[in-house]
Coordinates of C-alpha atoms in Angstrom, one line a residue:
Chain N
G74 CA 107.8 107.1 115.2
E75 CA 110.5 103.6 115.1
N76 CA 110.7 101.0 117.5
V77 CA 113.5 98.8 118.3
E78 CA 113.4 95.3 120.3
Q79 CA 116.4 93.7 121.0
H80 CA 117.3 90.1 122.2
P81 CA 118.0 88.4 124.6
S82 CA 119.1 91.5 127.3
T83 CA 121.9 89.1 128.9
L84 CA 123.8 86.5 127.0
S85 CA 126.7 84.3 128.5
V86 CA 129.1 81.9 126.4
Q87 CA 132.3 80.3 126.4
E88 CA 135.5 81.6 124.9
G89 CA 135.3 80.2 121.4
D90 CA 131.6 80.1 121.0
S91 CA 129.4 81.9 118.6
A92 CA 126.9 84.5 119.6
V93 CA 123.7 86.0 118.0
I94 CA 121.8 89.2 119.3
K95 CA 118.9 89.6 117.1
C96 CA 116.5 93.1 116.6
T97 CA 113.5 93.8 115.2
Y98 CA 112.3 97.3 113.8
S99 CA 109.1 98.8 113.2
D100 CA 109.3 101.4 110.6
S101 CA 109.8 100.5 107.3
A102 CA 111.5 103.6 106.1
S103 CA 114.5 102.4 108.1
N104 CA 117.7 102.2 106.0
Y105 CA 120.5 102.4 108.3
F106 CA 121.3 99.9 111.1
P107 CA 124.4 100.2 113.3
W108 CA 126.0 98.1 116.3
Y109 CA 127.6 99.7 119.0
K110 CA 129.8 98.3 121.6
Q111 CA 129.7 100.0 125.3
E112 CA 132.2 98.6 127.8
L113 CA 131.5 99.4 131.4
G114 CA 131.6 103.5 131.8
K115 CA 132.8 103.7 128.1
R116 CA 131.6 105.5 125.3
P117 CA 129.4 103.7 122.7
Q118 CA 131.5 102.5 119.9
L119 CA 130.5 101.1 116.6
I120 CA 131.5 98.2 115.2
I121 CA 129.5 97.3 112.1
D122 CA 126.7 98.8 110.5
I123 CA 124.7 97.6 107.5
R124 CA 122.4 99.4 104.7
S125 CA 118.9 98.2 103.7
N126 CA 120.3 97.9 100.1
V127 CA 122.7 95.0 101.6
G128 CA 121.6 91.5 103.2
E129 CA 124.8 90.9 105.0
K130 CA 128.5 92.3 105.5
K131 CA 131.2 90.7 107.8
D132 CA 134.2 92.1 109.1
Q133 CA 136.5 89.2 110.2
R134 CA 134.7 87.8 113.3
I135 CA 131.8 90.2 113.2
A136 CA 129.0 89.8 110.9
V137 CA 125.8 91.2 110.5
T138 CA 122.3 90.3 108.5
L139 CA 119.4 92.2 107.4
N140 CA 115.9 90.6 106.4
K141 CA 113.8 93.7 104.9
T142 CA 111.0 92.1 104.8
A143 CA 110.9 90.9 108.0
K144 CA 112.0 93.7 109.6
H145 CA 115.1 92.0 111.6
F146 CA 118.4 92.3 112.1
S147 CA 121.1 90.5 113.4
L148 CA 125.0 90.4 114.9
H149 CA 126.8 87.5 114.6
I150 CA 130.4 87.0 116.5
T151 CA 132.4 84.0 115.9
E152 CA 135.3 82.8 118.4
T153 CA 134.0 84.9 121.1
Q154 CA 137.1 86.2 123.3
P155 CA 136.7 87.3 126.7
E156 CA 137.3 90.9 125.5
D157 CA 134.3 90.7 123.8
S158 CA 132.4 91.1 126.8
A159 CA 130.4 94.6 126.9
V160 CA 126.7 95.7 126.2
Y161 CA 125.9 95.7 122.7
F162 CA 123.4 97.8 121.0
C163 CA 121.6 97.6 117.7
A164 CA 120.2 100.7 116.5
A165 CA 117.9 101.8 113.1
S166 CA 118.1 104.8 111.5
E167 CA 115.1 106.9 111.0
F168 CA 115.8 109.2 108.4
S169 CA 114.1 112.4 108.9
G170 CA 114.9 116.0 107.4
G171 CA 118.1 114.9 106.0
Y172 CA 119.7 113.4 109.0
N173 CA 120.1 109.9 110.7
K174 CA 118.5 110.2 113.9
L175 CA 119.5 106.9 115.6
I176 CA 116.5 104.7 117.5
F177 CA 118.6 102.4 120.1
G178 CA 117.6 98.8 121.6
A179 CA 117.5 98.2 125.2
G180 CA 120.8 96.6 124.9
T181 CA 122.3 93.3 125.4
R182 CA 125.3 92.5 127.9
L183 CA 127.4 89.8 126.7
A184 CA 129.7 87.9 129.0
V185 CA 132.3 85.5 127.2
H186 CA 134.0 83.4 130.1
P187 CA 137.4 81.8 129.4
Chain W
G223 CA 140.6 116.9 119.8
A224 CA 140.7 113.6 118.3
G225 CA 137.0 112.3 119.5
V226 CA 133.8 113.9 121.4
S227 CA 134.6 115.9 124.4
Q228 CA 132.1 115.7 127.3
S229 CA 132.6 117.9 130.7
P230 CA 131.9 117.1 133.5
R231 CA 132.3 113.4 133.5
Y232 CA 130.2 113.6 136.5
K233 CA 127.8 115.9 138.2
V234 CA 125.8 115.6 141.4
A235 CA 122.9 118.1 141.1
K236 CA 120.6 119.2 144.1
R237 CA 117.2 118.8 143.3
G238 CA 115.7 122.3 141.9
Q239 CA 119.1 123.1 140.7
D240 CA 120.4 124.3 137.4
V241 CA 123.1 122.2 135.2
A242 CA 124.7 122.8 131.8
L243 CA 126.5 120.2 130.3
R244 CA 128.9 120.7 127.9
C245 CA 129.9 119.0 124.3
D246 CA 132.8 119.6 122.1
P247 CA 132.4 117.4 119.1
I248 CA 135.0 116.6 116.4
S249 CA 136.3 119.7 114.2
G250 CA 134.3 119.9 111.4
H251 CA 131.7 118.0 112.0
V252 CA 128.2 119.1 111.1
S253 CA 125.8 117.1 113.3
L254 CA 125.5 117.0 116.6
F255 CA 123.3 115.0 119.0
W256 CA 122.2 114.3 122.4
Y257 CA 121.0 111.0 123.7
Q258 CA 120.1 110.6 127.4
Q259 CA 120.8 106.9 128.6
A260 CA 119.1 105.8 131.7
L261 CA 120.9 102.9 133.7
G262 CA 120.7 99.6 132.0
Q263 CA 119.2 100.9 128.8
G264 CA 119.9 101.9 125.5
P265 CA 120.4 105.4 124.6
E266 CA 117.5 107.7 123.7
F267 CA 117.3 110.7 121.3
L268 CA 117.1 114.2 122.8
T269 CA 118.2 116.6 120.1
Y270 CA 119.9 117.4 117.3
F271 CA 121.8 120.1 115.5
Q272 CA 123.2 120.9 112.0
N273 CA 125.5 123.6 112.2
E274 CA 123.9 126.1 114.8
A275 CA 120.3 124.9 113.8
Q276 CA 118.5 122.8 115.8
L277 CA 116.1 121.0 113.9
D278 CA 114.7 118.4 115.8
K279 CA 113.7 118.6 119.6
S280 CA 111.3 116.3 119.6
G281 CA 112.7 113.8 122.2
L282 CA 113.4 116.7 125.0
P283 CA 111.3 115.5 128.0
S284 CA 110.1 118.7 129.2
D285 CA 110.4 122.9 128.9
R286 CA 112.9 121.8 131.5
F287 CA 115.5 121.1 129.1
F288 CA 117.1 123.4 126.8
A289 CA 120.0 122.6 124.1
E290 CA 122.4 125.0 122.2
R291 CA 125.2 125.3 119.5
P292 CA 125.4 129.1 119.2
E293 CA 128.7 129.1 116.5
G294 CA 128.0 125.4 115.2
S295 CA 130.5 123.7 117.2
V296 CA 130.6 122.9 121.1
S297 CA 126.9 122.6 122.5
T298 CA 125.3 122.8 125.7
L299 CA 122.7 120.7 127.3
K300 CA 120.8 122.5 130.2
I301 CA 118.6 121.2 132.7
Q302 CA 116.5 123.6 134.6
R303 CA 115.1 122.8 137.8
T304 CA 116.6 119.2 138.1
Q305 CA 114.5 116.3 139.2
Q306 CA 115.6 112.8 140.1
E307 CA 114.0 111.3 137.1
D308 CA 116.7 113.4 135.2
S309 CA 119.3 111.1 136.3
A310 CA 121.2 109.5 133.8
V311 CA 124.6 109.5 131.5
Y312 CA 123.7 112.1 128.8
L313 CA 125.6 111.0 125.8
C314 CA 126.8 113.7 122.9
A315 CA 127.5 112.4 119.2
S316 CA 128.6 113.9 116.2
S317 CA 129.0 113.1 112.9
R318 CA 130.5 114.6 109.6
T319 CA 127.2 114.5 107.5
G320 CA 123.7 114.2 109.2
G321 CA 122.9 111.7 106.7
D322 CA 125.1 109.6 105.9
G323 CA 127.9 109.5 108.1
E324 CA 128.7 107.2 111.5
A325 CA 128.0 109.0 115.0
F326 CA 130.9 109.3 117.3
F327 CA 129.8 109.3 121.3
G328 CA 131.7 111.1 123.6
Q329 CA 132.2 109.2 127.3
G330 CA 129.2 111.3 128.4
T331 CA 128.4 112.8 131.8
R332 CA 126.4 110.9 134.3
L333 CA 124.1 113.5 136.2
T334 CA 123.2 112.1 139.9
V335 CA 120.1 114.5 140.9
V336 CA 119.6 114.2 144.9

């Protein structure tokens, strides 16, 4: 089955700096890669996703890149703000039987210091 | 409701007790997933429903775990004879379709087995 590795586990940046989180996956059949943000005690919320037919996607300060050959994808946050502080999870979708079963990484705790 | 609703938010159970966790998905969503999130980890897949049909229960850790969605809307995750290792946050997610839709998460039920 699919396995997703995520690095780093913690990341501390100064406000205004960029933050990069990297994930690798094992199943070449995976074709959907969402990123979720989870604030303390709250639900995971989708912030951006990418499909395997696209190499890069941007949404304001957030971008995701995908390298299918190397089986890795990354989240880039530019001009970080204190409200970006949260745990970020990457996931890969193991498309099986007509549905997307998300396999998550272990998470990255991002701290943005004013 | 506007989002996925889970109840109770918190549950403390004595070891050996049975518990039932409820999930109210977004109205009209076909797909419903249960995930288990241990402290400091990413969500781990437990089971998947498409309408009332349980199509995948490969992530259920033991036969003490049972899930149902009898009318294709509300779902219940039941854990029998709870053990300390069952302590975790149990997240429910729903999506409009199974194959291509964003998964919306509930806030989860934090289960503590003492």
